[in-house]
Coordinates of C-alpha atoms in Angstrom, one line a residue:
Chain A
M1 CA 0.0 0.0 0.0
M2 CA 2.8 2.4 1.0
N3 CA 4.7 1.4 -2.1
Q4 CA 1.8 2.3 -4.4
Q5 CA 1.3 5.6 -2.6
L6 CA 4.9 6.6 -3.1
Q7 CA 5.0 5.5 -6.7
N8 CA 2.1 7.6 -7.5
L9 CA 3.8 10.7 -6.1
S10 CA 5.9 11.6 -9.0
T11 CA 2.9 11.7 -11.4
Q12 CA 0.3 13.3 -9.3
Q13 CA 0.5 16.1 -6.8
L14 CA -0.8 15.3 -3.3
D15 CA -3.9 17.0 -2.2
M16 CA -2.1 17.7 1.1
N17 CA 0.5 19.7 -0.7
S18 CA -1.5 21.5 -3.4
K19 CA -5.1 22.1 -2.1
F20 CA -5.2 22.4 1.6
Q21 CA -1.6 23.5 2.4
Y22 CA -1.4 21.9 5.8
T23 CA 1.3 23.2 8.0
D24 CA 4.2 21.0 8.9
E25 CA 2.9 20.6 12.4
E26 CA -0.5 19.6 11.2
L27 CA 1.0 17.0 8.9
I28 CA 3.2 15.5 11.6
S29 CA 0.2 15.4 13.9
R30 CA -1.9 13.6 11.3
F31 CA 1.0 11.2 10.7
Q32 CA 1.3 10.5 14.4
N33 CA -2.4 9.5 14.3
G34 CA -1.7 7.0 11.5
D35 CA -2.2 9.0 8.3
E36 CA 0.6 7.8 6.0
Q37 CA -0.4 10.3 3.3
A38 CA 0.8 13.0 5.7
Y39 CA 4.2 11.3 6.0
I40 CA 4.5 11.3 2.2
A41 CA 3.6 14.9 2.1
L42 CA 6.3 15.7 4.6
V43 CA 8.9 13.7 2.7
N44 CA 8.0 15.5 -0.5
R45 CA 8.2 18.9 1.2
Y46 CA 11.6 18.3 2.8
K47 CA 13.6 15.8 0.8
D48 CA 15.1 18.3 -1.6
K49 CA 15.8 21.0 1.0
L50 CA 17.4 18.5 3.3
I51 CA 19.5 16.9 0.6
N52 CA 20.7 20.4 -0.5
F53 CA 21.6 21.2 3.1
V54 CA 23.4 17.9 3.9
Y55 CA 25.2 17.9 0.5
R56 CA 26.8 21.3 1.4
L57 CA 28.1 19.6 4.6
V58 CA 29.3 16.2 3.4
N59 CA 30.2 17.2 -0.1
D60 CA 28.9 14.0 -1.6
R61 CA 25.5 13.8 -3.3
D62 CA 25.0 10.0 -2.8
Q63 CA 26.0 10.2 0.8
A64 CA 23.7 13.2 1.3
E65 CA 20.8 11.2 -0.2
D66 CA 21.6 8.2 2.1
I67 CA 21.6 10.6 5.1
I68 CA 18.3 12.0 4.1
Q69 CA 16.9 8.5 3.7
D70 CA 18.1 7.7 7.2
T71 CA 16.5 10.9 8.4
M72 CA 13.2 10.1 6.7
L73 CA 13.3 6.6 8.0
K74 CA 13.8 8.0 11.5
L75 CA 10.9 10.3 11.0
Y76 CA 8.8 7.2 10.1
T77 CA 9.9 5.0 13.0
H78 CA 10.3 7.7 15.7
K79 CA 7.3 9.9 14.7
H80 CA 6.1 10.0 18.4
Y81 CA 9.3 11.5 19.5
Y82 CA 8.2 14.8 18.0
R83 CA 6.5 17.1 20.5
N84 CA 4.6 20.1 19.3
I85 CA 6.9 22.5 21.3
A86 CA 9.3 23.2 18.5
K87 CA 8.9 23.8 14.8
F88 CA 8.8 20.6 12.7
S89 CA 11.5 22.1 10.4
T90 CA 13.8 22.6 13.3
W91 CA 13.3 19.0 14.5
I92 CA 13.9 17.5 11.0
Y93 CA 16.9 19.7 10.3
T94 CA 18.4 18.7 13.6
I95 CA 18.1 15.0 12.8
A96 CA 19.6 15.5 9.4
G97 CA 22.3 17.7 10.8
N98 CA 23.2 15.2 13.4
F99 CA 23.4 12.4 10.9
A100 CA 25.6 14.6 8.7
K101 CA 27.9 15.5 11.7
T102 CA 28.3 11.8 12.5
E103 CA 29.2 11.2 8.8
L104 CA 31.7 14.1 8.9
R105 CA 33.4 12.6 12.0
K106 CA 33.6 9.2 10.3
K107 CA 35.1 10.9 7.2
K108 CA 37.7 12.7 9.2
T109 CA 38.8 9.5 10.9
R110 CA 38.9 7.5 7.7
K111 CA 40.4 10.2 5.6
V112 CA 39.4 8.4 2.4
T113 CA 39.1 10.3 -0.8
N114 CA 35.8 9.6 -2.5
N115 CA 35.3 9.7 -6.2
S116 CA 32.3 11.9 -5.7
Q117 CA 34.6 14.6 -4.1
L118 CA 36.6 15.0 -7.3
G119 CA 34.5 17.7 -8.8
Y120 CA 31.1 19.2 -8.6
E121 CA 30.8 19.3 -12.4
D122 CA 30.9 15.5 -12.6
R123 CA 27.5 15.2 -10.9
D124 CA 24.3 15.2 -12.8
Y125 CA 21.6 17.7 -11.9
D126 CA 18.2 18.6 -13.4
P127 CA 18.8 21.2 -16.2
P128 CA 16.5 24.2 -16.3
S129 CA 13.6 23.8 -18.6
N130 CA 14.2 26.9 -20.7
E131 CA 17.6 25.5 -22.0
P132 CA 20.1 28.4 -21.7
S133 CA 23.0 28.7 -24.2
P134 CA 26.1 26.5 -23.8
Q135 CA 28.1 29.6 -22.8
K136 CA 25.7 30.4 -20.1
L137 CA 25.8 26.8 -18.9
V138 CA 29.6 26.9 -18.7
E139 CA 29.5 30.2 -16.8
D140 CA 26.9 28.9 -14.4
D141 CA 28.9 25.8 -13.9
F142 CA 32.0 27.8 -13.2
I143 CA 30.2 30.0 -10.6
N144 CA 28.6 27.0 -9.0
T145 CA 31.9 25.3 -8.7
K146 CA 33.5 28.4 -7.1
I147 CA 30.7 28.8 -4.6
H148 CA 30.8 25.1 -3.8
D149 CA 34.5 25.3 -3.2
A150 CA 34.3 28.4 -1.1
I151 CA 31.7 26.8 1.1
D152 CA 33.7 23.6 1.3
N153 CA 36.7 25.6 2.4
L154 CA 34.9 26.9 5.5
P155 CA 35.5 25.1 8.8
D156 CA 32.6 22.7 9.7
H157 CA 31.2 24.9 12.4
F158 CA 31.1 27.9 10.1
R159 CA 29.8 25.9 7.2
I160 CA 26.7 24.5 8.9
V161 CA 25.4 27.9 10.1
T162 CA 26.1 29.6 6.8
V163 CA 24.3 26.9 4.8
L164 CA 21.3 27.1 7.1
R165 CA 21.2 30.9 7.0
D166 CA 22.2 31.9 3.5
I167 CA 21.1 28.8 1.5
E168 CA 18.2 27.3 3.5
K169 CA 17.1 30.8 4.7
L170 CA 16.4 29.8 8.3
S171 CA 16.1 32.3 11.1
Y172 CA 18.9 32.8 13.6
E173 CA 16.7 31.3 16.3
E174 CA 16.0 28.2 14.3
I175 CA 19.7 27.8 13.6
S176 CA 20.5 28.2 17.2
S177 CA 18.1 25.4 18.1
I178 CA 19.3 23.1 15.3
V179 CA 23.0 23.5 16.0
E180 CA 22.4 23.8 19.8
I181 CA 24.6 26.8 20.3
P182 CA 23.7 30.3 21.7
L183 CA 22.2 32.9 19.5
G184 CA 25.2 35.2 19.9
T185 CA 27.6 32.4 18.7
V186 CA 25.4 31.8 15.7
K187 CA 25.5 35.4 14.8
S188 CA 29.3 35.7 15.2
R189 CA 29.9 32.5 13.2
I190 CA 27.7 33.6 10.4
N191 CA 29.4 37.0 10.3
R192 CA 32.9 35.5 10.2
A193 CA 31.9 32.9 7.6
R194 CA 30.4 35.6 5.4
L195 CA 33.6 37.7 5.6
Q196 CA 35.6 34.7 4.6
L197 CA 33.3 33.8 1.7
Q198 CA 33.4 37.4 0.6
K199 CA 37.2 37.2 0.3
D200 CA 37.0 33.8 -1.5
L201 CA 34.3 34.9 -4.0
K202 CA 35.6 38.4 -4.6
E203 CA 36.3 37.6 -8.3
L204 CA 32.7 36.7 -8.9
I205 CA 31.1 39.8 -7.3
Chain B
M1 CA 32.9 52.6 16.5
N2 CA 36.3 51.2 15.4
R3 CA 37.0 48.9 12.5
Y4 CA 36.8 45.7 14.5
E5 CA 33.4 46.6 16.0
F6 CA 32.2 47.5 12.5
E7 CA 33.3 44.2 11.0
D8 CA 31.6 42.3 13.9
K9 CA 28.3 44.0 13.1
I10 CA 28.1 43.7 9.3
S11 CA 25.8 40.6 9.3
D12 CA 23.7 42.1 12.1
Y13 CA 23.3 45.2 10.0
I14 CA 22.4 43.3 6.8
D15 CA 20.0 41.0 8.6
N16 CA 18.4 44.0 10.5
Q17 CA 19.4 42.7 13.9
L18 CA 20.8 46.0 15.3
S19 CA 19.0 48.3 17.7
V20 CA 18.2 51.8 16.6
S21 CA 21.2 53.3 18.3
E22 CA 23.5 50.6 17.1
R23 CA 22.3 51.0 13.6
K24 CA 22.8 54.8 13.7
A25 CA 26.4 54.4 14.9
F26 CA 27.0 51.8 12.3
E27 CA 25.7 54.0 9.5
D28 CA 27.7 56.9 10.7
F29 CA 30.8 54.8 10.5
L30 CA 29.7 53.6 7.0
N31 CA 29.2 57.1 5.7
S32 CA 32.6 58.2 7.0
D33 CA 34.5 55.3 5.4
N34 CA 34.2 54.4 1.7
E35 CA 36.1 51.1 2.2
A36 CA 33.6 50.0 4.8
K37 CA 30.8 50.9 2.5
E38 CA 32.3 48.7 -0.2
L39 CA 32.8 45.8 2.2
V40 CA 29.2 45.9 3.3
E41 CA 28.0 45.9 -0.4
S42 CA 30.4 43.1 -1.2
V43 CA 29.1 40.9 1.7
R44 CA 25.5 41.7 0.6
K45 CA 26.4 40.5 -3.0
T46 CA 28.1 37.4 -1.6
I47 CA 24.9 36.5 0.3
K48 CA 22.9 37.0 -2.9
L49 CA 25.4 34.8 -4.8
L50 CA 25.1 32.0 -2.3
S51 CA 21.3 32.0 -2.4
S52 CA 21.5 31.8 -6.2
A53 CA 23.7 28.8 -6.1
E54 CA 22.5 25.7 -7.9
T55 CA 20.5 23.4 -5.6
V56 CA 20.9 19.7 -5.4
K57 CA 17.8 17.7 -5.8
S58 CA 16.9 14.1 -4.8
S59 CA 17.3 11.4 -7.5
N60 CA 14.5 9.5 -9.0
E61 CA 15.4 6.5 -6.9
F62 CA 15.0 8.3 -3.6
L63 CA 11.4 7.5 -3.0
P64 CA 11.5 3.8 -4.2
N65 CA 14.6 3.3 -2.0
L66 CA 12.9 4.9 0.9
T67 CA 9.8 2.7 0.4
S68 CA 11.8 -0.5 0.3
R69 CA 13.7 0.5 3.5
I70 CA 10.4 1.3 5.2
N71 CA 8.9 -2.0 4.2
S72 CA 11.9 -3.9 5.4
E73 CA 11.8 -1.9 8.7
K74 CA 8.1 -2.8 9.0
K75 CA 8.9 -6.5 8.5
N76 CA 11.6 -6.3 11.1
I77 CA 9.3 -4.7 13.5
S78 CA 6.6 -7.3 13.0
K79 CA 9.2 -10.1 13.3
R80 CA 10.4 -8.7 16.5
S81 CA 6.9 -8.3 17.9
K82 CA 6.1 -11.9 16.9
Q83 CA 9.2 -13.2 18.6
K84 CA 8.3 -11.2 21.7
T85 CA 4.7 -12.6 21.8
S86 CA 5.9 -16.2 21.2
N87 CA 8.4 -16.0 24.0
H88 CA 5.8 -14.6 26.5
F89 CA 2.9 -16.2 28.4
F90 CA 0.4 -13.7 29.7
G91 CA 3.1 -11.1 29.6
F92 CA 5.7 -13.1 31.5
T93 CA 8.9 -14.5 30.1
R94 CA 9.4 -18.2 30.1
T95 CA 11.4 -18.2 33.3
N96 CA 9.1 -15.8 35.1
A97 CA 6.0 -17.7 33.9
S98 CA 7.4 -21.1 35.2
L99 CA 8.3 -19.5 38.5
M100 CA 4.8 -18.0 38.8
V101 CA 3.3 -21.4 38.1
V102 CA 5.4 -23.1 40.8
L103 CA 4.4 -20.4 43.3
L104 CA 0.8 -20.7 42.4
V105 CA 0.8 -24.5 42.8
C106 CA 2.6 -24.2 46.2
F107 CA 0.0 -21.6 47.4
V108 CA -2.9 -23.7 46.3
S109 CA -1.6 -26.9 47.9
V110 CA -0.7 -25.2 51.2
S111 CA -4.1 -23.6 51.4
L112 CA -5.9 -26.9 50.6
N113 CA -3.9 -28.7 53.3
L114 CA -4.8 -26.0 55.8
L115 CA -8.5 -26.2 55.0
S116 CA -8.7 -30.1 55.1
T117 CA -6.8 -30.7 58.4
E118 CA -7.3 -27.7 60.8
G119 CA -10.3 -26.0 59.4
P120 CA -13.0 -28.5 60.3
T121 CA -11.6 -29.2 63.9
I122 CA -11.6 -25.5 64.7
Q123 CA -15.1 -25.1 63.3
S124 CA -16.4 -28.1 65.3
N125 CA -14.8 -26.8 68.5
I126 CA -16.4 -23.5 68.1
V127 CA -19.8 -25.1 67.4
S128 CA -19.5 -27.4 70.5
N129 CA -18.5 -24.5 72.8
T130 CA -21.4 -22.4 71.8
S131 CA -23.8 -25.2 72.2
N132 CA -22.5 -25.9 75.7
Q133 CA -22.9 -22.3 76.6
I134 CA -26.5 -22.4 75.4
K135 CA -27.1 -25.5 77.4
D136 CA -25.6 -24.0 80.5
T137 CA -27.5 -20.8 80.5
T138 CA -30.9 -22.1 79.7
P139 CA -31.6 -23.8 83.1
Q140 CA -30.6 -20.7 85.0
F141 CA -33.5 -18.9 83.6
S142 CA -36.0 -21.7 84.2
N143 CA -34.9 -22.4 87.9
S144 CA -34.0 -19.0 89.2
N145 CA -34.2 -20.2 92.8
T146 CA -31.5 -22.9 92.5
N147 CA -27.8 -22.3 93.2
L148 CA -26.5 -20.5 90.2
A149 CA -23.0 -20.6 91.3
S150 CA -23.0 -24.4 91.0
T151 CA -23.1 -24.3 87.2
T152 CA -20.1 -25.8 85.6
S153 CA -19.3 -22.9 83.4
D154 CA -18.3 -19.5 84.7
T155 CA -19.0 -17.9 81.4
S156 CA -22.7 -17.8 81.9
D157 CA -24.3 -14.4 81.8
T158 CA -25.3 -13.3 85.3
T159 CA -26.1 -9.8 84.7
S160 CA -29.9 -10.4 84.3
I161 CA -30.2 -12.3 87.7
P162 CA -30.9 -10.3 90.8
R163 CA -27.9 -10.0 93.1
S164 CA -29.8 -11.3 96.2
N165 CA -30.5 -14.6 94.6
I166 CA -26.9 -15.4 94.0
K167 CA -25.3 -17.4 96.9
L168 CA -21.6 -17.6 96.6
D169 CA -20.7 -18.2 100.2
K170 CA -19.7 -21.8 99.8
K171 CA -18.1 -21.4 96.4
I172 CA -15.9 -18.5 97.1
K173 CA -13.3 -18.4 99.8
L174 CA -12.0 -15.0 100.5
V175 CA -8.4 -14.5 101.7
K176 CA -9.8 -12.8 104.8
N177 CA -11.7 -16.1 105.8
Q178 CA -8.5 -18.2 105.6
R179 CA -6.7 -16.2 108.2

């Protein structure tokens, strides 16, 4: 049953996403009461955002996808752990962030070079539908590689807050909850990371 | 405001996190220093550039993979719960259940033994004592003139008999009389 539901997702938009626009908290509440459609809606709402966030941290698309699968599986098996005292987005980002941190720690101890770390340009991604010129594509690719490298050069504790703020567009308070550090520290880390990025990306500005 | 203070507050200024007085001080410094102005603009553009960066999306296999993982997890959960239920009797583990059965058998046998041996004797004793009491007290009411003190049992109720009718002279020897 679950299988069929998920397979139909790519072809048809869920009513939960398109018509009613349930909030995240309403959806998780419905899921906690046994509504699996709500779970699917949450997965659809967050899978890309979370993969994008985790990818910036672990620098490996496949690994990022695996981490988000773990996150979504945890959401499925530990749904009752969510209490309606925090925002759902904060909770799910915290889970994904913790998985990513664990993976980063493992990576540091292993120090193994992964093929997927060779270059951002090697990875496939969905091309825009209006098909820009080849020159534009090359330019975009160059810019993306530069941005990616600049983010990758940041220390881990700077990178996570910058990605959450400037790419995921979360508030300082949310970031403070996710990373579990004081608000002042979040602000100062974001500021220092931005200054470093500004230096690294000067040629693009 | 010096240069260090200024640099510390660039993000707060861009994200509108400064108080009115702090903002005014910051802007005063900004207007007095062109380099500072350029830096703020540059940071602003960097943020814009970051948000315009290409986003990574999940692959087409994401949902099917997740489904299969959920299904296998479901199977594992049902397997675990089956194992749990097969190893349990009325919520007890095998060891605890056997211990409980032994205790229950002991309790039942002990209580049966107590009932079969001591129980009837005690009951019969109680019955015989009460019947004796009834026998002993009944004549006292019928022959009120007779010597009540000669009754075999001292447990009879004498409260209803007038004091003058009770002759205890021969039955009771006071310490005073022995002297």
